[in-house]
Short mmCIF file of C-alpha atoms in Angstrom, two decimals:
data_model
loop_
_atom_site.label_atom_id
_atom_site.label_comp_id
_atom_site.label_asym_id
_atom_site.label_seq_id
_atom_site.Cartn_x
_atom_site.Cartn_y
_atom_site.Cartn_z
CA UNK U 1256 -40.66 -144.42 159.20
CA UNK U 1257 -39.72 -148.04 160.07
CA UNK U 1258 -42.00 -149.44 162.70
CA UNK U 1259 -45.46 -147.77 164.49
CA UNK U 1260 -45.47 -144.13 164.59
CA UNK U 1261 -48.16 -142.52 166.28
CA UNK U 1262 -49.99 -139.81 164.52
CA UNK U 1263 -49.43 -136.87 166.66
CA UNK U 1264 -51.98 -135.91 169.00
CA UNK U 1265 -51.51 -132.30 169.00
CA UNK U 1266 -49.44 -130.12 167.09
CA UNK U 1267 -47.73 -126.99 168.01
CA UNK U 1268 -50.36 -124.03 168.18
CA UNK U 1269 -48.42 -121.96 165.60
CA UNK U 1270 -48.37 -124.73 163.35
CA UNK U 1271 -52.08 -125.36 163.67
CA UNK U 1272 -52.68 -121.74 163.35
CA UNK U 1273 -50.82 -121.49 160.15
CA UNK U 1274 -52.72 -124.71 158.82
CA UNK U 1275 -55.75 -123.26 159.57
CA UNK U 1276 -55.23 -120.25 157.98
CA UNK U 1277 -54.57 -122.32 154.90
CA UNK U 1278 -50.88 -122.26 154.75
CA UNK U 1279 -48.50 -124.98 154.37
CA UNK U 1280 -45.65 -125.76 157.11
CA UNK U 1281 -42.29 -127.01 156.17
CA UNK U 1282 -39.72 -127.59 158.79
CA UNK U 1283 -38.60 -129.95 161.71
CA UNK U 1284 -40.92 -131.49 164.15
CA UNK U 1285 -40.95 -133.88 167.06
CA UNK U 1286 -43.04 -136.93 166.35
CA UNK U 1287 -42.86 -139.77 169.20
CA UNK U 1288 -39.77 -138.33 170.92
CA UNK U 1289 -37.97 -138.00 167.49
CA UNK U 1290 -37.18 -135.57 165.25
CA UNK U 1291 -38.45 -135.39 161.51
CA UNK U 1292 -38.09 -133.37 158.77
CA UNK U 1293 -41.89 -132.50 157.73
CA UNK U 1294 -44.17 -130.92 155.50
CA UNK U 1295 -47.58 -130.22 156.10
CA UNK U 1296 -50.38 -129.08 153.90
CA UNK U 1297 -53.75 -128.28 155.00
CA UNK U 1298 -57.03 -130.11 153.80
CA UNK U 1299 -60.25 -128.24 153.26
CA UNK U 1300 -63.75 -129.12 152.53
CA UNK U 1301 -66.03 -128.09 149.52
CA UNK U 1302 -66.61 -124.92 151.41
CA UNK U 1303 -62.93 -124.14 152.07
CA UNK U 1304 -63.06 -125.18 155.80
CA UNK U 1305 -60.09 -126.65 157.27
CA UNK U 1306 -60.54 -130.35 158.21
CA UNK U 1307 -57.34 -131.46 158.55
CA UNK U 1308 -53.85 -131.85 157.29
CA UNK U 1309 -51.45 -134.14 154.94
CA UNK U 1310 -48.01 -134.15 156.20
CA UNK U 1311 -45.03 -136.01 155.45
CA UNK U 1312 -42.02 -136.65 157.61
CA UNK U 1313 -38.69 -137.97 157.08
CA UNK U 1314 -36.26 -138.93 160.28
CA UNK U 1315 -33.00 -137.58 160.30
CA UNK U 1316 -31.20 -140.72 159.98
CA UNK U 1317 -32.87 -141.50 156.73
CA UNK U 1318 -32.40 -138.21 155.54
CA UNK U 1319 -28.60 -138.51 156.06
CA UNK U 1320 -28.66 -141.86 154.51
CA UNK U 1321 -30.39 -140.51 151.62
CA UNK U 1322 -28.25 -137.30 151.06
CA UNK U 1323 -25.09 -139.77 151.53
CA UNK U 1324 -26.39 -141.79 148.52
CA UNK U 1325 -27.17 -138.93 146.68
CA UNK U 1326 -23.50 -137.68 147.04
CA UNK U 1327 -22.01 -141.02 146.16
CA UNK U 1328 -24.12 -141.02 143.23
CA UNK U 1329 -22.93 -137.54 142.06
CA UNK U 1330 -19.58 -138.37 142.74
CA UNK U 1331 -19.55 -141.60 140.72
CA UNK U 1332 -21.34 -139.66 137.92
CA UNK U 1333 -18.60 -137.34 138.12
CA UNK U 1334 -15.84 -139.51 138.03
CA UNK U 1335 -17.65 -141.56 134.94
CA UNK U 1336 -18.02 -138.07 133.19
CA UNK U 1337 -14.34 -137.15 133.71
CA UNK U 1338 -13.63 -140.35 132.47
CA UNK U 1339 -15.74 -140.23 129.26
CA UNK U 1340 -14.88 -136.65 128.79
CA UNK U 1341 -10.93 -137.17 128.71
CA UNK U 1342 -12.05 -140.22 126.40
CA UNK U 1343 -13.91 -138.01 124.13
CA UNK U 1344 -11.26 -135.33 124.02
CA UNK U 1345 -8.40 -137.59 123.18
CA UNK U 1346 -10.49 -139.30 120.19
CA UNK U 1347 -11.37 -135.78 118.81
CA UNK U 1348 -7.75 -134.50 119.60
CA UNK U 1349 -6.57 -137.63 117.68
CA UNK U 1350 -8.73 -137.03 114.94
CA UNK U 1351 -7.74 -133.34 114.75
CA UNK U 1352 -4.15 -133.40 115.36
CA UNK U 1353 -3.06 -136.41 113.22
CA UNK U 1354 -4.19 -134.34 109.83
CA UNK U 1355 -2.60 -131.40 111.22
CA UNK U 1356 0.79 -133.08 111.81
CA UNK U 1357 0.70 -134.56 108.63
CA UNK U 1358 0.11 -131.16 107.14
CA UNK U 1359 2.92 -129.59 109.26
CA UNK U 1360 5.17 -132.59 108.35
CA UNK U 1361 4.21 -131.83 104.58
CA UNK U 1362 5.19 -128.02 104.66
CA UNK U 1363 8.39 -128.84 106.24
CA UNK U 1364 9.06 -131.53 103.48
CA UNK U 1365 8.01 -128.88 100.69
CA UNK U 1366 10.21 -126.45 102.63
CA UNK U 1367 12.91 -128.82 102.36
CA UNK U 1368 12.58 -128.91 98.55
CA UNK U 1369 10.42 -132.29 98.16
CA UNK U 1370 7.59 -130.51 95.92
CA UNK U 1371 6.02 -134.20 95.39
CA UNK U 1372 4.51 -134.07 99.07
CA UNK U 1373 0.97 -134.86 99.22
CA UNK U 1374 -1.22 -135.32 102.34
CA UNK U 1375 -3.95 -137.92 102.60
CA UNK U 1376 -7.90 -136.49 102.68
CA UNK U 1377 -10.00 -138.60 105.31
CA UNK U 1378 -12.66 -136.50 105.89
CA UNK U 1379 -15.08 -133.84 104.24
CA UNK U 1380 -14.70 -131.40 107.06
CA UNK U 1381 -12.90 -128.27 107.52
CA UNK U 1382 -9.51 -130.11 108.09
CA UNK U 1383 -10.16 -132.11 104.86
CA UNK U 1384 -10.68 -128.87 102.92
CA UNK U 1385 -7.13 -127.83 104.49
CA UNK U 1386 -5.65 -130.96 103.18
CA UNK U 1387 -7.20 -130.55 99.70
CA UNK U 1388 -6.03 -126.87 99.39
CA UNK U 1389 -2.63 -127.95 100.59
CA UNK U 1390 -2.35 -130.67 98.03
CA UNK U 1391 -3.45 -128.26 95.50
CA UNK U 1392 -0.60 -125.95 96.86
CA UNK U 1393 1.94 -128.54 96.62
CA UNK U 1394 0.95 -129.13 92.99
CA UNK U 1395 0.90 -125.78 91.80
CA UNK U 1396 4.35 -125.20 93.41
CA UNK U 1397 5.52 -128.45 92.01
CA UNK U 1398 4.77 -127.20 88.68
CA UNK U 1399 6.28 -124.10 89.17
CA UNK U 1400 9.16 -125.71 90.34
CA UNK U 1401 9.61 -127.82 87.19
CA UNK U 1402 8.94 -124.59 85.12
CA UNK U 1403 11.78 -122.98 87.03
CA UNK U 1404 13.95 -125.73 86.60
CA UNK U 1405 13.32 -125.91 82.94
CA UNK U 1406 13.82 -122.22 82.83
CA UNK U 1407 16.83 -122.35 84.65
CA UNK U 1408 18.37 -125.17 82.19
CA UNK U 1409 17.39 -122.91 79.35
CA UNK U 1410 18.96 -119.97 80.90
CA UNK U 1411 21.98 -122.13 81.61
CA UNK U 1412 22.31 -123.16 77.95
CA UNK U 1413 21.50 -119.65 76.73
CA UNK U 1414 24.43 -118.66 78.99
CA UNK U 1415 26.71 -121.09 77.66
CA UNK U 1416 25.77 -119.71 74.14
CA UNK U 1417 26.23 -116.26 75.19
CA UNK U 1418 29.59 -117.28 76.36
CA UNK U 1419 30.53 -118.72 73.37
CA UNK U 1420 29.48 -115.64 71.43
CA UNK U 1421 31.24 -113.45 73.61
CA UNK U 1422 34.26 -115.29 73.07
CA UNK U 1423 33.86 -115.34 69.38
CA UNK U 1424 32.78 -111.47 69.39
CA UNK U 1425 36.04 -110.63 71.46
CA UNK U 1426 38.18 -112.93 68.62
CA UNK U 1427 36.32 -110.75 65.92
CA UNK U 1428 36.67 -107.49 67.82
CA UNK U 1429 40.47 -108.24 68.49
CA UNK U 1430 40.96 -109.61 64.47
CA UNK U 1431 39.20 -106.25 63.29
CA UNK U 1432 41.16 -103.94 65.86
CA UNK U 1433 43.99 -105.48 64.16
CA UNK U 1434 42.95 -105.20 60.82
CA UNK U 1435 42.12 -101.72 61.72
CA UNK U 1436 45.66 -100.67 63.14
CA UNK U 1437 47.13 -102.23 59.90
CA UNK U 1438 44.63 -100.24 57.91
CA UNK U 1439 45.57 -97.00 60.04
CA UNK U 1440 49.38 -97.68 59.45
CA UNK U 1441 48.59 -97.88 55.62
CA UNK U 1442 46.68 -95.07 55.61
CA UNK U 1443 49.11 -92.99 57.85
CA UNK U 1444 51.92 -94.08 55.60
CA UNK U 1445 49.66 -92.99 52.44
CA UNK U 1446 49.24 -89.70 53.95
CA UNK U 1447 52.95 -89.44 54.75
CA UNK U 1448 54.31 -90.56 51.27
CA UNK U 1449 51.58 -88.29 49.45
CA UNK U 1450 52.66 -85.47 47.49
CA UNK U 1451 49.42 -83.72 47.93
CA UNK U 1452 49.03 -81.99 51.08
CA UNK U 1453 46.21 -83.45 53.54
CA UNK U 1454 44.64 -81.47 56.24
CA UNK U 1455 41.06 -82.57 57.72
CA UNK U 1456 38.99 -80.62 60.04
CA UNK U 1457 36.02 -81.87 62.41
CA UNK U 1458 32.48 -80.04 62.55
CA UNK U 1459 33.78 -77.42 64.75
CA UNK U 1460 36.50 -76.59 62.28
CA UNK U 1461 39.26 -77.85 64.47
CA UNK U 1462 42.34 -79.55 62.34
CA UNK U 1463 42.10 -83.04 63.51
CA UNK U 1464 44.84 -84.41 60.66
CA UNK U 1465 47.80 -82.49 58.84
CA UNK U 1466 50.03 -84.78 56.79
CA UNK U 1467 53.79 -83.67 56.25
CA UNK U 1468 53.11 -82.29 52.41
CA UNK U 1469 50.63 -79.68 53.95
CA UNK U 1470 53.31 -78.63 56.44
CA UNK U 1471 55.51 -77.81 53.61
CA UNK U 1472 52.92 -76.38 51.51
CA UNK U 1473 51.61 -74.08 54.13
CA UNK U 1474 55.15 -73.73 56.31
CA UNK U 1475 53.43 -74.79 59.54
CA UNK U 1476 54.54 -77.33 61.92
CA UNK U 1477 51.64 -79.86 63.42
CA UNK U 1478 52.09 -78.59 67.16
CA UNK U 1479 51.11 -75.15 66.21
CA UNK U 1480 48.05 -76.55 63.96
CA UNK U 1481 46.69 -79.70 65.65
CA UNK U 1482 43.43 -79.03 67.65
CA UNK U 1483 43.16 -75.52 66.37
CA UNK U 1484 40.62 -73.78 63.95
CA UNK U 1485 41.33 -72.39 60.53
CA UNK U 1486 41.06 -68.99 61.48
CA UNK U 1487 43.57 -69.67 64.47
CA UNK U 1488 46.06 -70.98 61.85
CA UNK U 1489 45.35 -68.83 58.69
CA UNK U 1490 46.87 -65.65 60.10
CA UNK U 1491 44.74 -63.39 58.26
CA UNK U 1492 46.28 -64.50 54.68
CA UNK U 1493 44.74 -65.80 51.58
CA UNK U 1494 44.50 -69.35 53.61
CA UNK U 1495 41.53 -68.06 55.57
CA UNK U 1496 39.48 -68.09 52.19
CA UNK U 1497 38.69 -71.48 53.24
CA UNK U 1498 36.97 -70.36 56.20
CA UNK U 1499 33.98 -68.89 54.36
CA UNK U 1500 33.58 -72.27 52.26
CA UNK U 1501 33.75 -74.31 55.56
CA UNK U 1502 31.35 -72.18 57.49
CA UNK U 1503 28.84 -72.31 54.55
CA UNK U 1504 29.22 -76.25 54.43
CA UNK U 1505 28.46 -76.41 58.07
CA UNK U 1506 25.60 -74.10 58.11
CA UNK U 1507 23.65 -75.36 55.48
CA UNK U 1508 24.58 -79.11 55.78
CA UNK U 1509 26.27 -78.96 52.34
CA UNK U 1510 28.19 -81.84 51.28
CA UNK U 1511 28.85 -80.54 47.60
CA UNK U 1512 32.60 -80.71 47.05
CA UNK U 1513 34.47 -77.38 46.13
CA UNK U 1514 37.12 -78.26 43.48
CA UNK U 1515 39.95 -76.60 42.55
CA UNK U 1516 39.89 -73.11 44.78
CA UNK U 1517 42.96 -71.16 43.88
CA UNK U 1518 45.04 -69.66 46.70
CA UNK U 1519 48.63 -67.89 46.97
CA UNK U 1520 50.46 -69.07 50.12
CA UNK U 1521 53.98 -67.91 50.60
CA UNK U 1522 54.33 -67.25 46.82
CA UNK U 1523 52.93 -70.65 45.96
CA UNK U 1524 50.20 -71.02 43.59
CA UNK U 1525 48.00 -73.81 45.36
CA UNK U 1526 44.67 -75.59 44.37
CA UNK U 1527 42.66 -76.68 46.95
CA UNK U 1528 39.67 -79.35 47.00
CA UNK U 1529 37.42 -79.35 50.02
CA UNK U 1530 35.36 -82.40 50.37
CA UNK U 1531 32.99 -82.33 53.31
CA UNK U 1532 32.23 -85.94 54.82
CA UNK U 1533 28.87 -86.83 56.95
CA UNK U 1534 28.24 -88.43 60.36
CA UNK U 1535 26.29 -91.71 60.73
CA UNK U 1536 22.96 -89.55 60.93
CA UNK U 1537 23.94 -87.73 57.46
CA UNK U 1538 24.97 -84.38 59.10
CA UNK U 1539 28.05 -82.44 58.61
CA UNK U 1540 30.81 -84.06 60.36
CA UNK U 1541 33.90 -82.19 58.98
CA UNK U 1542 35.78 -81.53 55.62
CA UNK U 1543 38.84 -83.00 54.04
CA UNK U 1544 41.28 -80.44 52.40
CA UNK U 1545 43.83 -81.56 49.63
CA UNK U 1546 46.33 -79.29 48.70
CA UNK U 1547 48.63 -79.30 45.43
CA UNK U 1548 51.25 -76.91 44.44
CA UNK U 1549 50.66 -75.66 40.69
CA UNK U 1550 52.99 -72.78 40.69
CA UNK U 1551 55.19 -74.99 38.19
CA UNK U 1552 52.28 -76.23 36.38
CA UNK U 1553 50.93 -72.76 35.76
CA UNK U 1554 54.15 -71.62 34.75
CA UNK U 1555 54.44 -74.20 32.14
CA UNK U 1556 50.70 -73.62 31.07
CA UNK U 1557 51.60 -70.04 30.31
CA UNK U 1558 54.66 -70.92 28.18
CA UNK U 1559 52.57 -73.63 26.23
CA UNK U 1560 49.75 -70.99 25.78
CA UNK U 1561 52.29 -68.47 24.60
CA UNK U 1562 54.12 -70.90 22.38
CA UNK U 1563 50.69 -71.86 20.86
CA UNK U 1564 49.74 -68.17 20.72
CA UNK U 1565 53.01 -67.39 18.68
CA UNK U 1566 52.88 -70.60 16.46
CA UNK U 1567 49.11 -69.84 15.39
CA UNK U 1568 49.98 -66.49 14.48
CA UNK U 1569 52.82 -67.45 12.57
CA UNK U 1570 50.79 -70.22 10.52
CA UNK U 1571 47.63 -67.96 10.37
CA UNK U 1572 49.33 -65.43 7.71
CA UNK U 1573 50.56 -67.96 5.61
CA UNK U 1574 47.45 -69.95 5.34
CA UNK U 1575 45.81 -66.72 4.55
CA UNK U 1576 48.03 -65.90 1.71
CA UNK U 1577 47.51 -69.69 0.64
CA UNK U 1578 43.89 -69.41 0.74
CA UNK U 1579 43.80 -66.18 -1.27
CA UNK U 1580 45.88 -67.54 -3.75
CA UNK U 1581 43.77 -70.97 -4.38
CA UNK U 1582 40.86 -68.83 -4.19
CA UNK U 1583 41.87 -66.63 -6.92
CA UNK U 1584 43.45 -69.42 -8.93
CA UNK U 1585 39.73 -71.16 -8.89
CA UNK U 1586 37.87 -68.32 -9.82
CA UNK U 1587 40.21 -66.87 -12.87
CA UNK U 1588 41.67 -69.93 -13.96
CA UNK U 1589 41.05 -71.33 -17.31
CA UNK U 1590 42.18 -74.75 -18.93
CA UNK U 1591 42.26 -77.06 -15.97
CA UNK U 1592 41.29 -80.39 -15.99
CA UNK U 1593 38.56 -81.59 -13.98
CA UNK U 1594 41.06 -83.57 -11.98
CA UNK U 1595 43.14 -80.52 -11.60
CA UNK U 1596 40.03 -78.31 -10.71
CA UNK U 1597 39.00 -81.15 -7.57
CA UNK U 1598 42.67 -81.11 -6.44
CA UNK U 1599 42.50 -77.38 -6.07
CA UNK U 1600 39.02 -77.40 -4.47
CA UNK U 1601 40.46 -80.04 -2.15
CA UNK U 1602 43.59 -77.89 -1.37
CA UNK U 1603 41.37 -74.91 -0.77
CA UNK U 1604 38.89 -76.87 1.93
CA UNK U 1605 41.83 -78.14 3.46
CA UNK U 1606 43.00 -74.60 3.95
CA UNK U 1607 40.19 -73.27 5.50
CA UNK U 1608 40.08 -76.12 7.72
CA UNK U 1609 43.71 -75.52 8.68
CA UNK U 1610 42.51 -71.70 9.21
CA UNK U 1611 39.71 -73.07 11.41
CA UNK U 1612 42.08 -75.20 13.52
CA UNK U 1613 44.49 -72.14 14.04
CA UNK U 1614 41.43 -69.79 14.88
CA UNK U 1615 40.19 -72.50 17.30
CA UNK U 1616 43.77 -72.80 18.96
CA UNK U 1617 44.29 -69.10 19.19
CA UNK U 1618 40.78 -68.49 20.82
CA UNK U 1619 41.61 -71.19 23.35
CA UNK U 1620 45.07 -69.49 24.00
CA UNK U 1621 43.18 -66.35 24.25
CA UNK U 1622 40.72 -67.90 26.93
CA UNK U 1623 43.31 -69.53 28.90
CA UNK U 1624 45.21 -66.30 28.86
CA UNK U 1625 42.62 -64.06 29.88
CA UNK U 1626 42.90 -62.18 26.75
CA UNK U 1627 39.71 -63.01 25.21
CA UNK U 1628 37.58 -59.51 25.45
CA UNK U 1629 33.68 -59.42 25.75
CA UNK U 1630 31.77 -56.45 24.76
CA UNK U 1631 28.33 -57.41 26.40
CA UNK U 1632 25.14 -55.51 25.15
CA UNK U 1633 21.37 -56.11 24.38
CA UNK U 1634 21.12 -58.83 21.58
CA UNK U 1635 17.88 -60.35 19.76
CA UNK U 1636 18.64 -64.36 20.25
CA UNK U 1637 16.54 -64.74 17.48
CA UNK U 1638 18.27 -62.53 15.03
CA UNK U 1639 21.59 -64.10 15.96
CA UNK U 1640 20.20 -67.35 15.58
CA UNK U 1641 18.98 -66.28 11.73
CA UNK U 1642 22.62 -64.82 11.04
CA UNK U 1643 24.21 -68.36 12.04
CA UNK U 1644 21.85 -70.21 10.13
CA UNK U 1645 22.38 -67.84 7.07
CA UNK U 1646 26.21 -68.30 7.29
CA UNK U 1647 26.29 -71.98 7.49
CA UNK U 1648 23.59 -72.36 4.76
CA UNK U 1649 26.04 -73.62 2.19
CA UNK U 1650 27.76 -75.85 4.42
CA UNK U 1651 23.99 -77.21 5.15
CA UNK U 1652 23.21 -77.64 1.55
CA UNK U 1653 26.59 -79.74 1.10
CA UNK U 1654 25.48 -81.95 3.88
CA UNK U 1655 21.76 -82.15 2.58
CA UNK U 1656 20.34 -80.88 6.07
CA UNK U 1657 17.62 -78.65 6.73
CA UNK U 1658 17.89 -75.93 9.52
CA UNK U 1659 14.61 -74.85 11.25
CA UNK U 1660 14.82 -71.62 13.44
CA UNK U 1661 11.79 -71.98 15.88
CA UNK U 1662 13.06 -69.31 18.21
CA UNK U 1663 10.12 -67.07 19.19
CA UNK U 1664 10.11 -63.65 18.60
CA UNK U 1665 8.29 -62.57 21.87
CA UNK U 1666 11.65 -63.60 23.78
CA UNK U 1667 13.31 -60.81 25.81
CA UNK U 1668 16.68 -59.75 24.48
CA UNK U 1669 19.61 -61.24 25.85
CA UNK U 1670 22.94 -59.67 27.84
CA UNK U 1671 25.84 -60.86 25.68
CA UNK U 1672 28.74 -60.52 23.13
CA UNK U 1673 26.99 -60.93 19.94
CA UNK U 1674 30.35 -62.18 18.03
CA UNK U 1675 31.19 -64.72 20.77
CA UNK U 1676 27.97 -65.87 21.27
CA UNK U 1677 27.54 -65.92 17.57
CA UNK U 1678 30.71 -68.20 17.55
CA UNK U 1679 28.74 -70.73 20.07
CA UNK U 1680 25.69 -70.71 17.33
CA UNK U 1681 28.19 -71.52 14.72
CA UNK U 1682 29.93 -74.25 16.38
CA UNK U 1683 26.77 -76.09 17.74
CA UNK U 1684 24.77 -75.89 14.27
CA UNK U 1685 27.92 -76.86 12.15
CA UNK U 1686 28.18 -80.10 14.78
CA UNK U 1687 24.59 -80.70 14.29
CA UNK U 1688 24.97 -80.77 10.44
CA UNK U 1689 28.00 -82.58 10.24
CA UNK U 1690 26.77 -85.47 12.45
CA UNK U 1691 23.17 -85.78 11.10
CA UNK U 1692 21.88 -88.03 8.50
CA UNK U 1693 21.48 -86.46 4.91
CA UNK U 1694 17.68 -85.26 4.52
CA UNK U 1695 17.37 -84.75 8.29
CA UNK U 1696 16.37 -81.29 10.07
CA UNK U 1697 18.29 -79.42 12.75
CA UNK U 1698 15.87 -77.42 14.71
CA UNK U 1699 16.86 -74.36 16.99
CA UNK U 1700 14.36 -73.75 19.78
CA UNK U 1701 14.67 -70.97 22.60
CA UNK U 1702 12.91 -70.18 26.06
CA UNK U 1703 12.92 -68.22 29.13
CA UNK U 1704 14.26 -70.08 32.20
CA UNK U 1705 14.15 -67.71 35.14
CA UNK U 1706 16.39 -64.95 34.57
CA UNK U 1707 18.23 -66.78 31.45
CA UNK U 1708 17.25 -67.45 27.90
CA UNK U 1709 17.94 -71.32 27.29
CA UNK U 1710 18.97 -72.12 23.59
CA UNK U 1711 18.58 -75.49 22.15
CA UNK U 1712 20.23 -76.99 19.00
CA UNK U 1713 18.59 -80.66 18.13
CA UNK U 1714 19.49 -83.02 15.64
CA UNK U 1715 18.85 -86.28 14.34
CA UNK U 1716 22.08 -87.95 14.60
CA UNK U 1717 23.21 -91.00 16.42
CA UNK U 1718 22.75 -90.47 20.25
CA UNK U 1719 26.36 -90.00 22.31
CA UNK U 1720 27.10 -92.89 24.29
CA UNK U 1721 27.46 -92.42 28.35
CA UNK U 1722 30.96 -93.41 28.23
CA UNK U 1723 31.67 -90.34 25.64
CA UNK U 1724 29.58 -87.85 27.51
CA UNK U 1725 32.20 -86.85 29.89
CA UNK U 1726 34.65 -85.85 27.22
CA UNK U 1727 31.87 -83.45 25.19
CA UNK U 1728 33.19 -80.16 26.80
CA UNK U 1729 37.19 -80.97 27.22
CA UNK U 1730 39.63 -79.81 25.06
CA UNK U 1731 41.13 -81.94 22.44
CA UNK U 1732 38.94 -84.89 23.12
CA UNK U 1733 37.44 -86.92 20.05
CA UNK U 1734 34.71 -89.23 20.62
CA UNK U 1735 34.86 -93.02 20.21
CA UNK U 1736 32.05 -93.51 17.63
CA UNK U 1737 33.48 -94.10 14.36
CA UNK U 1738 31.02 -91.75 12.50
CA UNK U 1739 32.23 -89.05 14.35
CA UNK U 1740 36.05 -89.96 14.28
CA UNK U 1741 35.65 -90.04 9.94
CA UNK U 1742 34.32 -86.36 9.98
CA UNK U 1743 37.52 -85.29 11.83
CA UNK U 1744 37.70 -82.31 13.86
CA UNK U 1745 40.27 -80.73 16.55
CA UNK U 1746 37.85 -81.44 19.79
CA UNK U 1747 37.99 -77.72 20.62
CA UNK U 1748 34.72 -76.42 19.32
CA UNK U 1749 32.52 -77.50 22.25
CA UNK U 1750 35.60 -76.79 24.83
CA UNK U 1751 35.50 -73.10 23.25
CA UNK U 1752 31.60 -72.91 23.43
CA UNK U 1753 31.89 -73.88 27.22
CA UNK U 1754 34.33 -71.02 28.19
CA UNK U 1755 32.34 -68.46 26.24
CA UNK U 1756 28.90 -69.38 27.68
CA UNK U 1757 30.70 -69.45 31.37
CA UNK U 1758 32.14 -66.09 30.70
CA UNK U 1759 28.74 -65.34 30.40
CA UNK U 1760 27.51 -66.60 33.72
CA UNK U 1761 25.46 -69.45 32.00
CA UNK U 1762 26.11 -72.97 31.40
CA UNK U 1763 26.06 -75.62 28.28
CA UNK U 1764 24.89 -79.18 28.69
CA UNK U 1765 24.05 -82.25 26.76
CA UNK U 1766 20.84 -84.24 26.62
CA UNK U 1767 19.45 -87.23 24.71
CA UNK U 1768 16.48 -86.05 22.19
CA UNK U 1769 12.98 -87.13 22.58
CA UNK U 1770 12.70 -90.45 20.28
CA UNK U 1771 16.48 -90.25 19.49
CA UNK U 1772 19.15 -87.58 18.50
CA UNK U 1773 20.99 -85.09 20.37
CA UNK U 1774 20.09 -81.76 22.17
CA UNK U 1775 22.83 -79.12 23.09
CA UNK U 1776 21.36 -76.47 25.40
CA UNK U 1777 23.28 -73.25 26.43
CA UNK U 1778 22.07 -70.58 28.82
CA UNK U 1779 22.45 -66.89 28.34
CA UNK U 1780 21.12 -64.12 30.85
CA UNK U 1781 18.44 -61.78 30.06
CA UNK U 1782 19.11 -58.17 29.33
CA UNK U 1783 16.87 -56.79 31.68
CA UNK U 1784 18.30 -58.32 34.88
CA UNK U 1785 21.91 -57.05 33.99
CA UNK U 1786 20.72 -53.43 34.19
#
């Protein structure tokens, strides 16, 4: 308190009462004429009786001095704290913002195209992890940028090559187009200059090409034909027969050509060939029709046939007389020398050959003129085979050939003209004997094939060459083989066989024999199928 302060001799009664009741007192009190801040605590004995009080007194002046000192300390502490806070904040901000600024700078550099940009990793905290993630991203972007640049370079080179290829392709297209135009020009010139009429239809049957020769043959002008169907231009005449052929080709997808379709148009005898063509998928795409005027040829053919027929008849009568006379001389003549007898025999043989030649020519003339008559009926194939073999028995002995009749008795009867089909048997057997080596055998077989009977004549002669097989059934055709040429012949026998067989609605064909030789086969319809 500074100086002697007397202990208060007395206290206010309310303070004393409160202390006696064991309660402390805190508040202002006047001691020695001065006001103090006081705090009284009651003191008691072991029995709990109030015996006195302990008090603390602080003068107002000292209290205010202490208060001012504390306030000063607080203010000083606050100032120091603020300074330290700002310093700490600056250090922390510097530590955080520097890497972030570097990251921002790196982002701007990458945005500007610098994919090599990297930031320094100075710590292992979240900022360091962010820096490492940024560097990984930058490396990935750099790799992708290099890949993109490489691809772009490759694409640039590829584009350059594509441009070169396009230029080359354009040049080739231009060359091919020019060649195509030239080819089209040549084709057009050929079509215009052709003597045959050419008409082409598309898959719908519309005419897309019609050359001048066709215009003259059917007497129609192009503007009335082009783009129209055959039905629209045929006018209900015989030209409309082509509609059925084209319809069958279109509906069945048939690409088999139709040859020599006869038509009479405007008093002209025409032969029309129909050749269908296919598209890139193999489907029907249209038909090429070629038309030829055969009116003059038909007339010449008719005149030729009549001339041959007349000459052959004129030759046949004296030849028959010559043969009879020679045969009579040989049968009744006596006193001939061996040479004279041999010469007479040669004359008789050549007379027979001339008669056969004349008969063949007459048969061909009759077939071509349509005067060859057929009387068909029920006939046994085995019996006809036996009769033909018997008729040629002497010819077979002369050539040293054995003929075997392997036709079964269980075959159904054939529907045919006995005399005409016998002529086929005779021609095929005589050819087989003529061209077979001596001592060999000729075999005749037959079997049923659907509604036909197939008859085959097999020999052991030299096989017919591929180059000669196309001549087999044509008139006046001789094969090039030397052994066949030396046997002679008119070249009419197989042609006559073909005409006779086809008039029976059959067919005749050649095949190689198994192990060598030749086989000629023809078919004839079964009798029951004709009823």
